[in-house]
PDB file of N, CA and C in Angstrom:
ATOM      1  N   UNK A   1      94.677  94.564 103.072  1.00  0.00           N
ATOM      2  CA  UNK A   1      96.031  95.852 102.782  1.00  0.00           C
ATOM      3  C   UNK A   1      96.040  96.440 104.143  1.00  0.00           C
ATOM      4  N   UNK A   2      97.451  96.492 104.488  1.00  0.00           N
ATOM      5  CA  UNK A   2      97.718  97.386 105.576  1.00  0.00           C
ATOM      6  C   UNK A   2      98.703  98.607 105.150  1.00  0.00           C
ATOM      7  N   UNK A   3      98.334  99.962 105.304  1.00  0.00           N
ATOM      8  CA  UNK A   3      98.811 100.962 104.804  1.00  0.00           C
ATOM      9  C   UNK A   3      98.970 101.863 106.116  1.00  0.00           C
ATOM     10  N   UNK A   4     100.383 101.989 106.287  1.00  0.00           N
ATOM     11  CA  UNK A   4     100.759 102.959 107.258  1.00  0.00           C
ATOM     12  C   UNK A   4     100.745 102.188 108.687  1.00  0.00           C
ATOM     13  N   UNK A   5     100.611 100.844 108.774  1.00  0.00           N
ATOM     14  CA  UNK A   5     100.289 100.289 109.942  1.00  0.00           C
ATOM     15  C   UNK A   5     101.229  99.458 110.672  1.00  0.00           C
ATOM     16  N   UNK A   6     102.162  98.746 109.800  1.00  0.00           N
ATOM     17  CA  UNK A   6     103.423  97.909 110.598  1.00  0.00           C
ATOM     18  C   UNK A   6     104.446  99.000 111.267  1.00  0.00           C
ATOM     19  N   UNK A   7     104.629 100.158 110.572  1.00  0.00           N
ATOM     20  CA  UNK A   7     105.379 100.828 111.284  1.00  0.00           C
ATOM     21  C   UNK A   7     105.286 101.569 112.753  1.00  0.00           C
ATOM     22  N   UNK A   8     104.122 101.434 113.158  1.00  0.00           N
ATOM     23  CA  UNK A   8     103.409 101.940 114.619  1.00  0.00           C
ATOM     24  C   UNK A   8     103.996 100.738 115.722  1.00  0.00           C
ATOM     25  N   UNK A   9     104.272  99.510 115.369  1.00  0.00           N
ATOM     26  CA  UNK A   9     104.402  98.527 116.334  1.00  0.00           C
ATOM     27  C   UNK A   9     105.549  97.853 116.251  1.00  0.00           C
ATOM     28  N   UNK A  10     105.886  97.022 117.352  1.00  0.00           N
ATOM     29  CA  UNK A  10     107.143  96.327 117.462  1.00  0.00           C
ATOM     30  C   UNK A  10     107.343  95.071 116.623  1.00  0.00           C
ATOM     31  N   UNK A  11     108.430  94.666 116.671  1.00  0.00           N
ATOM     32  CA  UNK A  11     108.547  93.044 115.700  1.00  0.00           C
ATOM     33  C   UNK A  11     107.559  92.101 115.985  1.00  0.00           C
ATOM     34  N   UNK A  12     107.666  91.960 117.384  1.00  0.00           N
ATOM     35  CA  UNK A  12     106.435  91.017 117.591  1.00  0.00           C
ATOM     36  C   UNK A  12     105.030  91.164 117.369  1.00  0.00           C
ATOM     37  N   UNK A  13     104.668  92.504 117.562  1.00  0.00           N
ATOM     38  CA  UNK A  13     103.186  92.603 117.419  1.00  0.00           C
ATOM     39  C   UNK A  13     103.024  92.530 115.697  1.00  0.00           C
ATOM     40  N   UNK A  14     104.088  93.121 115.079  1.00  0.00           N
ATOM     41  CA  UNK A  14     103.843  92.927 113.801  1.00  0.00           C
ATOM     42  C   UNK A  14     103.902  91.606 113.106  1.00  0.00           C
ATOM     43  N   UNK A  15     104.371  90.529 113.865  1.00  0.00           N
ATOM     44  CA  UNK A  15     104.247  89.326 113.391  1.00  0.00           C
ATOM     45  C   UNK A  15     102.983  88.678 113.611  1.00  0.00           C
ATOM     46  N   UNK A  16     102.574  89.066 114.550  1.00  0.00           N
ATOM     47  CA  UNK A  16     101.044  88.745 115.157  1.00  0.00           C
ATOM     48  C   UNK A  16      99.793  89.310 114.363  1.00  0.00           C
ATOM     49  N   UNK A  17      99.855  90.579 113.811  1.00  0.00           N
ATOM     50  CA  UNK A  17      99.578  91.303 112.876  1.00  0.00           C
ATOM     51  C   UNK A  17      99.226  90.567 111.489  1.00  0.00           C
ATOM     52  N   UNK A  18     100.665  90.129 111.112  1.00  0.00           N
ATOM     53  CA  UNK A  18     100.811  89.590 109.861  1.00  0.00           C
ATOM     54  C   UNK A  18     100.134  87.925 109.917  1.00  0.00           C
ATOM     55  N   UNK A  19     100.402  87.350 110.886  1.00  0.00           N
ATOM     56  CA  UNK A  19      99.661  85.904 111.059  1.00  0.00           C
ATOM     57  C   UNK A  19      98.334  86.138 110.974  1.00  0.00           C
ATOM     58  N   UNK A  20      97.587  86.786 111.586  1.00  0.00           N
ATOM     59  CA  UNK A  20      95.946  87.227 111.423  1.00  0.00           C
ATOM     60  C   UNK A  20      95.783  87.335 110.018  1.00  0.00           C
ATOM     61  N   UNK A  21      96.564  88.213 109.537  1.00  0.00           N
ATOM     62  CA  UNK A  21      96.216  88.550 108.321  1.00  0.00           C
ATOM     63  C   UNK A  21      96.293  87.687 107.267  1.00  0.00           C
ATOM     64  N   UNK A  22      97.297  86.839 107.579  1.00  0.00           N
ATOM     65  CA  UNK A  22      97.429  85.416 106.657  1.00  0.00           C
ATOM     66  C   UNK A  22      96.270  84.395 107.003  1.00  0.00           C
ATOM     67  N   UNK A  23      96.035  84.627 108.111  1.00  0.00           N
ATOM     68  CA  UNK A  23      94.916  83.402 108.591  1.00  0.00           C
ATOM     69  C   UNK A  23      93.323  84.145 107.827  1.00  0.00           C
ATOM     70  N   UNK A  24      93.324  85.287 107.339  1.00  0.00           N
ATOM     71  CA  UNK A  24      91.992  85.949 106.808  1.00  0.00           C
ATOM     72  C   UNK A  24      91.971  85.936 105.426  1.00  0.00           C
ATOM     73  N   UNK A  25      92.765  85.540 104.626  1.00  0.00           N
ATOM     74  CA  UNK A  25      92.890  85.674 103.038  1.00  0.00           C
ATOM     75  C   UNK A  25      93.154  84.121 102.631  1.00  0.00           C
ATOM     76  N   UNK A  26      92.415  84.167 101.691  1.00  0.00           N
ATOM     77  CA  UNK A  26      92.249  82.780 100.865  1.00  0.00           C
ATOM     78  C   UNK A  26      93.739  82.225 100.278  1.00  0.00           C
ATOM     79  N   UNK A  27      93.894  81.034 100.213  1.00  0.00           N
ATOM     80  CA  UNK A  27      95.010  80.259  99.573  1.00  0.00           C
ATOM     81  C   UNK A  27      95.950  81.092  98.570  1.00  0.00           C
ATOM     82  N   UNK A  28      95.073  81.629  97.587  1.00  0.00           N
ATOM     83  CA  UNK A  28      95.644  82.092  96.507  1.00  0.00           C
ATOM     84  C   UNK A  28      95.547  83.500  96.417  1.00  0.00           C
ATOM     85  N   UNK A  29      95.263  84.167  97.810  1.00  0.00           N
ATOM     86  CA  UNK A  29      95.061  85.564  97.886  1.00  0.00           C
ATOM     87  C   UNK A  29      96.380  86.127  98.235  1.00  0.00           C
ATOM     88  N   UNK A  30      96.777  87.528  98.555  1.00  0.00           N
ATOM     89  CA  UNK A  30      97.709  88.074  99.332  1.00  0.00           C
ATOM     90  C   UNK A  30      97.559  89.121 100.157  1.00  0.00           C
ATOM     91  N   UNK A  31      98.605  89.369 100.911  1.00  0.00           N
ATOM     92  CA  UNK A  31      98.293  90.664 101.768  1.00  0.00           C
ATOM     93  C   UNK A  31      99.213  91.776 101.101  1.00  0.00           C
ATOM     94  N   UNK A  32      98.543  93.089 101.068  1.00  0.00           N
ATOM     95  CA  UNK A  32      99.259  94.253 100.832  1.00  0.00           C
ATOM     96  C   UNK A  32      99.851  95.265 101.543  1.00  0.00           C
ATOM     97  N   UNK A  33     101.151  95.304 101.568  1.00  0.00           N
ATOM     98  CA  UNK A  33     101.419  96.224 102.855  1.00  0.00           C
ATOM     99  C   UNK A  33     102.050  97.357 102.126  1.00  0.00           C
ATOM    100  N   UNK A  34     101.831  98.520 102.475  1.00  0.00           N
ATOM    101  CA  UNK A  34     102.176  99.794 101.792  1.00  0.00           C
ATOM    102  C   UNK A  34     102.489 100.917 102.843  1.00  0.00           C
ATOM    103  N   UNK A  35     104.011 100.586 102.896  1.00  0.00           N
ATOM    104  CA  UNK A  35     104.753 101.294 103.974  1.00  0.00           C
ATOM    105  C   UNK A  35     106.238 101.940 103.356  1.00  0.00           C
ATOM    106  N   UNK A  36     107.071 102.636 104.314  1.00  0.00           N
ATOM    107  CA  UNK A  36     108.145 102.828 103.674  1.00  0.00           C
ATOM    108  C   UNK A  36     109.298 101.699 103.792  1.00  0.00           C
ATOM    109  N   UNK A  37     109.757 101.443 102.997  1.00  0.00           N
ATOM    110  CA  UNK A  37     110.947 100.245 103.048  1.00  0.00           C
ATOM    111  C   UNK A  37     112.159 101.077 102.901  1.00  0.00           C
ATOM    112  N   UNK A  38     113.050 101.454 103.891  1.00  0.00           N
ATOM    113  CA  UNK A  38     114.443 102.018 104.008  1.00  0.00           C
ATOM    114  C   UNK A  38     115.494 101.273 103.210  1.00  0.00           C
ATOM    115  N   UNK A  39     116.238 101.784 102.328  1.00  0.00           N
ATOM    116  CA  UNK A  39     116.875 101.003 101.495  1.00  0.00           C
ATOM    117  C   UNK A  39     118.266 100.870 102.386  1.00  0.00           C
ATOM    118  N   UNK A  40     119.106  99.982 102.196  1.00  0.00           N
ATOM    119  CA  UNK A  40     120.547  99.631 102.760  1.00  0.00           C
ATOM    120  C   UNK A  40     121.383  99.402 101.866  1.00  0.00           C
ATOM    121  N   UNK A  41     122.795  99.331 102.147  1.00  0.00           N
ATOM    122  CA  UNK A  41     123.764  99.126 101.126  1.00  0.00           C
ATOM    123  C   UNK A  41     124.025  99.982 100.138  1.00  0.00           C
ATOM    124  N   UNK A  42     123.696 101.432 100.143  1.00  0.00           N
ATOM    125  CA  UNK A  42     123.840 102.571  99.206  1.00  0.00           C
ATOM    126  C   UNK A  42     122.458 102.367  98.307  1.00  0.00           C
ATOM    127  N   UNK A  43     121.421 101.907  98.534  1.00  0.00           N
ATOM    128  CA  UNK A  43     120.648 101.861  97.569  1.00  0.00           C
ATOM    129  C   UNK A  43     119.731 103.160  97.731  1.00  0.00           C
ATOM    130  N   UNK A  44     120.012 104.218  97.861  1.00  0.00           N
ATOM    131  CA  UNK A  44     119.523 105.556  97.953  1.00  0.00           C
ATOM    132  C   UNK A  44     118.898 106.103  96.880  1.00  0.00           C
ATOM    133  N   UNK A  45     117.787 106.762  96.761  1.00  0.00           N
ATOM    134  CA  UNK A  45     116.936 107.292  95.817  1.00  0.00           C
ATOM    135  C   UNK A  45     116.650 108.609  96.406  1.00  0.00           C
ATOM    136  N   UNK A  46     115.877 109.296  95.600  1.00  0.00           N
ATOM    137  CA  UNK A  46     115.642 110.785  95.918  1.00  0.00           C
ATOM    138  C   UNK A  46     114.814 110.941  97.335  1.00  0.00           C
ATOM    139  N   UNK A  47     113.960 109.532  97.523  1.00  0.00           N
ATOM    140  CA  UNK A  47     113.156 109.566  98.609  1.00  0.00           C
ATOM    141  C   UNK A  47     113.862 108.915  99.865  1.00  0.00           C
ATOM    142  N   UNK A  48     115.181 108.911  99.925  1.00  0.00           N
ATOM    143  CA  UNK A  48     115.803 108.176 100.798  1.00  0.00           C
ATOM    144  C   UNK A  48     116.011 109.039 102.390  1.00  0.00           C
ATOM    145  N   UNK A  49     116.115 110.484 101.948  1.00  0.00           N
ATOM    146  CA  UNK A  49     116.252 111.095 103.102  1.00  0.00           C
ATOM    147  C   UNK A  49     114.631 111.435 103.768  1.00  0.00           C
ATOM    148  N   UNK A  50     113.714 111.279 102.994  1.00  0.00           N
ATOM    149  CA  UNK A  50     112.335 111.257 103.591  1.00  0.00           C
ATOM    150  C   UNK A  50     111.864 110.019 104.376  1.00  0.00           C
ATOM    151  N   UNK A  51     112.363 108.751 103.959  1.00  0.00           N
ATOM    152  CA  UNK A  51     112.487 107.506 104.699  1.00  0.00           C
ATOM    153  C   UNK A  51     113.134 107.670 105.903  1.00  0.00           C
ATOM    154  N   UNK A  52     114.388 108.263 106.071  1.00  0.00           N
ATOM    155  CA  UNK A  52     115.225 108.294 107.493  1.00  0.00           C
ATOM    156  C   UNK A  52     114.428 109.188 108.433  1.00  0.00           C
ATOM    157  N   UNK A  53     113.945 110.455 107.711  1.00  0.00           N
ATOM    158  CA  UNK A  53     113.206 111.394 108.426  1.00  0.00           C
ATOM    159  C   UNK A  53     111.993 110.810 109.247  1.00  0.00           C
ATOM    160  N   UNK A  54     111.350 109.849 108.308  1.00  0.00           N
ATOM    161  CA  UNK A  54     110.014 109.427 109.197  1.00  0.00           C
ATOM    162  C   UNK A  54     110.520 108.434 109.790  1.00  0.00           C
ATOM    163  N   UNK A  55     111.526 107.687 109.831  1.00  0.00           N
ATOM    164  CA  UNK A  55     112.055 106.505 110.984  1.00  0.00           C
ATOM    165  C   UNK A  55     112.319 107.192 112.263  1.00  0.00           C
ATOM    166  N   UNK A  56     113.045 108.562 112.213  1.00  0.00           N
ATOM    167  CA  UNK A  56     113.089 109.282 113.332  1.00  0.00           C
ATOM    168  C   UNK A  56     111.988 109.738 114.053  1.00  0.00           C
ATOM    169  N   UNK A  57     111.156 110.414 113.215  1.00  0.00           N
ATOM    170  CA  UNK A  57     109.774 110.864 113.789  1.00  0.00           C
ATOM    171  C   UNK A  57     109.311 109.232 114.618  1.00  0.00           C
ATOM    172  N   UNK A  58     108.985 108.386 113.894  1.00  0.00           N
ATOM    173  CA  UNK A  58     108.325 107.015 114.536  1.00  0.00           C
ATOM    174  C   UNK A  58     109.097 106.706 115.570  1.00  0.00           C
ATOM    175  N   UNK A  59     110.340 107.005 115.824  1.00  0.00           N
ATOM    176  CA  UNK A  59     111.272 106.499 116.857  1.00  0.00           C
ATOM    177  C   UNK A  59     110.931 107.382 118.181  1.00  0.00           C
ATOM    178  N   UNK A  60     110.540 109.032 117.786  1.00  0.00           N
ATOM    179  CA  UNK A  60     110.656 109.741 118.552  1.00  0.00           C
ATOM    180  C   UNK A  60     108.996 109.812 119.182  1.00  0.00           C
ATOM    181  N   UNK A  61     108.023 109.331 118.471  1.00  0.00           N
ATOM    182  CA  UNK A  61     106.748 109.632 118.671  1.00  0.00           C
ATOM    183  C   UNK A  61     105.885 108.253 119.289  1.00  0.00           C
ATOM    184  N   UNK A  62     106.606 107.133 119.023  1.00  0.00           N
ATOM    185  CA  UNK A  62     106.037 105.976 119.244  1.00  0.00           C
ATOM    186  C   UNK A  62     106.929 105.053 120.432  1.00  0.00           C
ATOM    187  N   UNK A  63     106.499 104.008 121.083  1.00  0.00           N
ATOM    188  CA  UNK A  63     107.216 103.324 121.760  1.00  0.00           C
ATOM    189  C   UNK A  63     108.150 102.320 121.238  1.00  0.00           C
ATOM    190  N   UNK A  64     107.537 101.638 120.367  1.00  0.00           N
ATOM    191  CA  UNK A  64     108.482 100.555 119.366  1.00  0.00           C
ATOM    192  C   UNK A  64     108.259 100.797 117.808  1.00  0.00           C
ATOM    193  N   UNK A  65     107.959 101.958 117.473  1.00  0.00           N
ATOM    194  CA  UNK A  65     107.854 102.369 116.103  1.00  0.00           C
ATOM    195  C   UNK A  65     109.005 102.509 115.704  1.00  0.00           C
ATOM    196  N   UNK A  66     109.068 102.182 114.084  1.00  0.00           N
ATOM    197  CA  UNK A  66     110.124 102.325 113.246  1.00  0.00           C
ATOM    198  C   UNK A  66     109.906 102.150 111.897  1.00  0.00           C
ATOM    199  N   UNK A  67     110.631 102.639 111.026  1.00  0.00           N
ATOM    200  CA  UNK A  67     110.516 102.396 109.731  1.00  0.00           C
ATOM    201  C   UNK A  67     111.559 101.218 109.284  1.00  0.00           C
ATOM    202  N   UNK A  68     111.280 100.346 108.527  1.00  0.00           N
ATOM    203  CA  UNK A  68     112.225  98.801 108.336  1.00  0.00           C
ATOM    204  C   UNK A  68     112.758  98.975 107.256  1.00  0.00           C
ATOM    205  N   UNK A  69     113.493  98.264 106.873  1.00  0.00           N
ATOM    206  CA  UNK A  69     114.349  97.809 105.955  1.00  0.00           C
ATOM    207  C   UNK A  69     113.669  96.610 105.116  1.00  0.00           C
ATOM    208  N   UNK A  70     114.135  96.447 103.752  1.00  0.00           N
ATOM    209  CA  UNK A  70     113.692  95.192 102.954  1.00  0.00           C
ATOM    210  C   UNK A  70     114.024  93.819 103.994  1.00  0.00           C
ATOM    211  N   UNK A  71     115.255  93.714 104.312  1.00  0.00           N
ATOM    212  CA  UNK A  71     115.508  92.331 104.957  1.00  0.00           C
ATOM    213  C   UNK A  71     114.568  92.504 106.535  1.00  0.00           C
ATOM    214  N   UNK A  72     114.418  93.650 106.992  1.00  0.00           N
ATOM    215  CA  UNK A  72     113.609  93.517 108.464  1.00  0.00           C
ATOM    216  C   UNK A  72     112.112  93.125 107.891  1.00  0.00           C
ATOM    217  N   UNK A  73     111.366  93.611 107.050  1.00  0.00           N
ATOM    218  CA  UNK A  73     110.192  93.305 106.422  1.00  0.00           C
ATOM    219  C   UNK A  73     110.184  91.486 106.048  1.00  0.00           C
ATOM    220  N   UNK A  74     111.424  91.281 105.429  1.00  0.00           N
ATOM    221  CA  UNK A  74     111.596  89.710 104.837  1.00  0.00           C
ATOM    222  C   UNK A  74     111.510  88.752 106.277  1.00  0.00           C
ATOM    223  N   UNK A  75     112.081  89.320 107.157  1.00  0.00           N
ATOM    224  CA  UNK A  75     112.302  88.423 108.393  1.00  0.00           C
ATOM    225  C   UNK A  75     110.730  88.372 108.979  1.00  0.00           C
ATOM    226  N   UNK A  76     110.118  89.592 109.058  1.00  0.00           N
ATOM    227  CA  UNK A  76     108.617  89.435 109.658  1.00  0.00           C
ATOM    228  C   UNK A  76     108.067  88.659 108.926  1.00  0.00           C
ATOM    229  N   UNK A  77     107.884  88.769 107.534  1.00  0.00           N
ATOM    230  CA  UNK A  77     106.867  88.005 106.812  1.00  0.00           C
ATOM    231  C   UNK A  77     107.251  86.434 106.897  1.00  0.00           C
ATOM    232  N   UNK A  78     108.702  86.052 106.986  1.00  0.00           N
ATOM    233  CA  UNK A  78     108.863  84.888 107.465  1.00  0.00           C
ATOM    234  C   UNK A  78     108.490  84.613 108.368  1.00  0.00           C
ATOM    235  N   UNK A  79     108.732  85.194 109.673  1.00  0.00           N
ATOM    236  CA  UNK A  79     108.207  84.782 110.905  1.00  0.00           C
ATOM    237  C   UNK A  79     106.700  84.270 110.910  1.00  0.00           C
ATOM    238  N   UNK A  80     106.065  85.192 110.167  1.00  0.00           N
ATOM    239  CA  UNK A  80     104.563  85.147 110.221  1.00  0.00           C
ATOM    240  C   UNK A  80     103.818  84.107 109.211  1.00  0.00           C
ATOM    241  N   UNK A  81     105.023  83.209 108.543  1.00  0.00           N
ATOM    242  CA  UNK A  81     104.428  81.945 107.693  1.00  0.00           C
ATOM    243  C   UNK A  81     104.337  82.135 106.534  1.00  0.00           C
ATOM    244  N   UNK A  82     104.726  83.604 106.064  1.00  0.00           N
ATOM    245  CA  UNK A  82     104.479  83.706 104.409  1.00  0.00           C
ATOM    246  C   UNK A  82     105.429  82.749 103.528  1.00  0.00           C
ATOM    247  N   UNK A  83     104.910  82.224 102.496  1.00  0.00           N
ATOM    248  CA  UNK A  83     106.042  81.784 101.690  1.00  0.00           C
ATOM    249  C   UNK A  83     106.857  82.344 100.755  1.00  0.00           C
ATOM    250  N   UNK A  84     106.520  83.768 100.323  1.00  0.00           N
ATOM    251  CA  UNK A  84     107.203  84.325  99.487  1.00  0.00           C
ATOM    252  C   UNK A  84     106.712  86.174  99.531  1.00  0.00           C
ATOM    253  N   UNK A  85     107.463  86.762  99.035  1.00  0.00           N
ATOM    254  CA  UNK A  85     106.867  88.265  99.059  1.00  0.00           C
ATOM    255  C   UNK A  85     107.588  89.033  97.797  1.00  0.00           C
ATOM    256  N   UNK A  86     107.053  90.100  97.597  1.00  0.00           N
ATOM    257  CA  UNK A  86     107.793  90.798  96.494  1.00  0.00           C
ATOM    258  C   UNK A  86     107.531  92.450  97.169  1.00  0.00           C
ATOM    259  N   UNK A  87     108.689  93.045  96.679  1.00  0.00           N
ATOM    260  CA  UNK A  87     108.718  94.511  97.061  1.00  0.00           C
ATOM    261  C   UNK A  87     108.772  95.395  95.751  1.00  0.00           C
ATOM    262  N   UNK A  88     107.859  96.167  95.776  1.00  0.00           N
ATOM    263  CA  UNK A  88     107.748  97.106  94.520  1.00  0.00           C
ATOM    264  C   UNK A  88     108.100  98.469  94.897  1.00  0.00           C
ATOM    265  N   UNK A  89     109.227  99.084  94.343  1.00  0.00           N
ATOM    266  CA  UNK A  89     109.480 100.568  94.403  1.00  0.00           C
ATOM    267  C   UNK A  89     108.657 101.226  93.430  1.00  0.00           C
ATOM    268  N   UNK A  90     108.090 102.050  93.991  1.00  0.00           N
ATOM    269  CA  UNK A  90     107.234 103.248  93.188  1.00  0.00           C
ATOM    270  C   UNK A  90     108.126 104.683  93.550  1.00  0.00           C
ATOM    271  N   UNK A  91     107.277 105.437  92.666  1.00  0.00           N
ATOM    272  CA  UNK A  91     108.208 106.698  92.734  1.00  0.00           C
ATOM    273  C   UNK A  91     107.514 107.558  93.922  1.00  0.00           C
ATOM    274  N   UNK A  92     107.602 107.118  95.056  1.00  0.00           N
ATOM    275  CA  UNK A  92     107.115 107.914  96.135  1.00  0.00           C
ATOM    276  C   UNK A  92     107.946 107.234  97.657  1.00  0.00           C
ATOM    277  N   UNK A  93     107.718 107.811  98.480  1.00  0.00           N
ATOM    278  CA  UNK A  93     108.465 107.362  99.951  1.00  0.00           C
ATOM    279  C   UNK A  93     108.103 105.910 100.091  1.00  0.00           C
ATOM    280  N   UNK A  94     106.469 105.646  99.937  1.00  0.00           N
ATOM    281  CA  UNK A  94     106.306 104.129 100.159  1.00  0.00           C
ATOM    282  C   UNK A  94     106.729 103.242  99.121  1.00  0.00           C
ATOM    283  N   UNK A  95     106.993 101.920  99.540  1.00  0.00           N
ATOM    284  CA  UNK A  95     106.816 100.862  98.586  1.00  0.00           C
ATOM    285  C   UNK A  95     105.595  99.770  98.862  1.00  0.00           C
ATOM    286  N   UNK A  96     105.261  99.030  97.645  1.00  0.00           N
ATOM    287  CA  UNK A  96     104.272  97.911  97.992  1.00  0.00           C
ATOM    288  C   UNK A  96     104.988  96.672  97.989  1.00  0.00           C
ATOM    289  N   UNK A  97     104.445  96.293  99.034  1.00  0.00           N
ATOM    290  CA  UNK A  97     105.177  94.902  99.511  1.00  0.00           C
ATOM    291  C   UNK A  97     104.045  93.871  99.555  1.00  0.00           C
ATOM    292  N   UNK A  98     103.944  92.809  98.700  1.00  0.00           N
ATOM    293  CA  UNK A  98     102.961  92.067  98.271  1.00  0.00           C
ATOM    294  C   UNK A  98     103.285  90.731  99.146  1.00  0.00           C
ATOM    295  N   UNK A  99     102.768  89.963  99.923  1.00  0.00           N
ATOM    296  CA  UNK A  99     103.104  88.744 100.571  1.00  0.00           C
ATOM    297  C   UNK A  99     102.112  87.694 100.349  1.00  0.00           C
ATOM    298  N   UNK A 100     102.221  86.768 100.042  1.00  0.00           N
ATOM    299  CA  UNK A 100     101.890  85.456  99.515  1.00  0.00           C
ATOM    300  C   UNK A 100     101.868  84.145 100.527  1.00  0.00           C
ATOM    301  N   UNK A 101     100.546  83.782 100.815  1.00  0.00           N
ATOM    302  CA  UNK A 101     100.595  82.495 101.961  1.00  0.00           C
ATOM    303  C   UNK A 101     101.703  81.175 101.523  1.00  0.00           C
TER     304      UNK A 101
END
């Protein structure tokens, strides 16, 4: 499980973290990522402003950190070699992303 980890790192570092995570799980396992997934294309909810604020904080306080969109998470997971993933919205700032080998 990676909670509030990937938003601290560049895309290339995230791909490496995800590759190592994929290597560490069993073939029928999954990697669970808990992070803010910023909605795009008008998919705003009551937590949208908080997610965008977190994105600005990450940009100001880290070198490569940022909150990512669903499409950006999908690209990272694809590059890391995951076969599929799901994004579950829960009634909070974070989303739960389950990635399968």
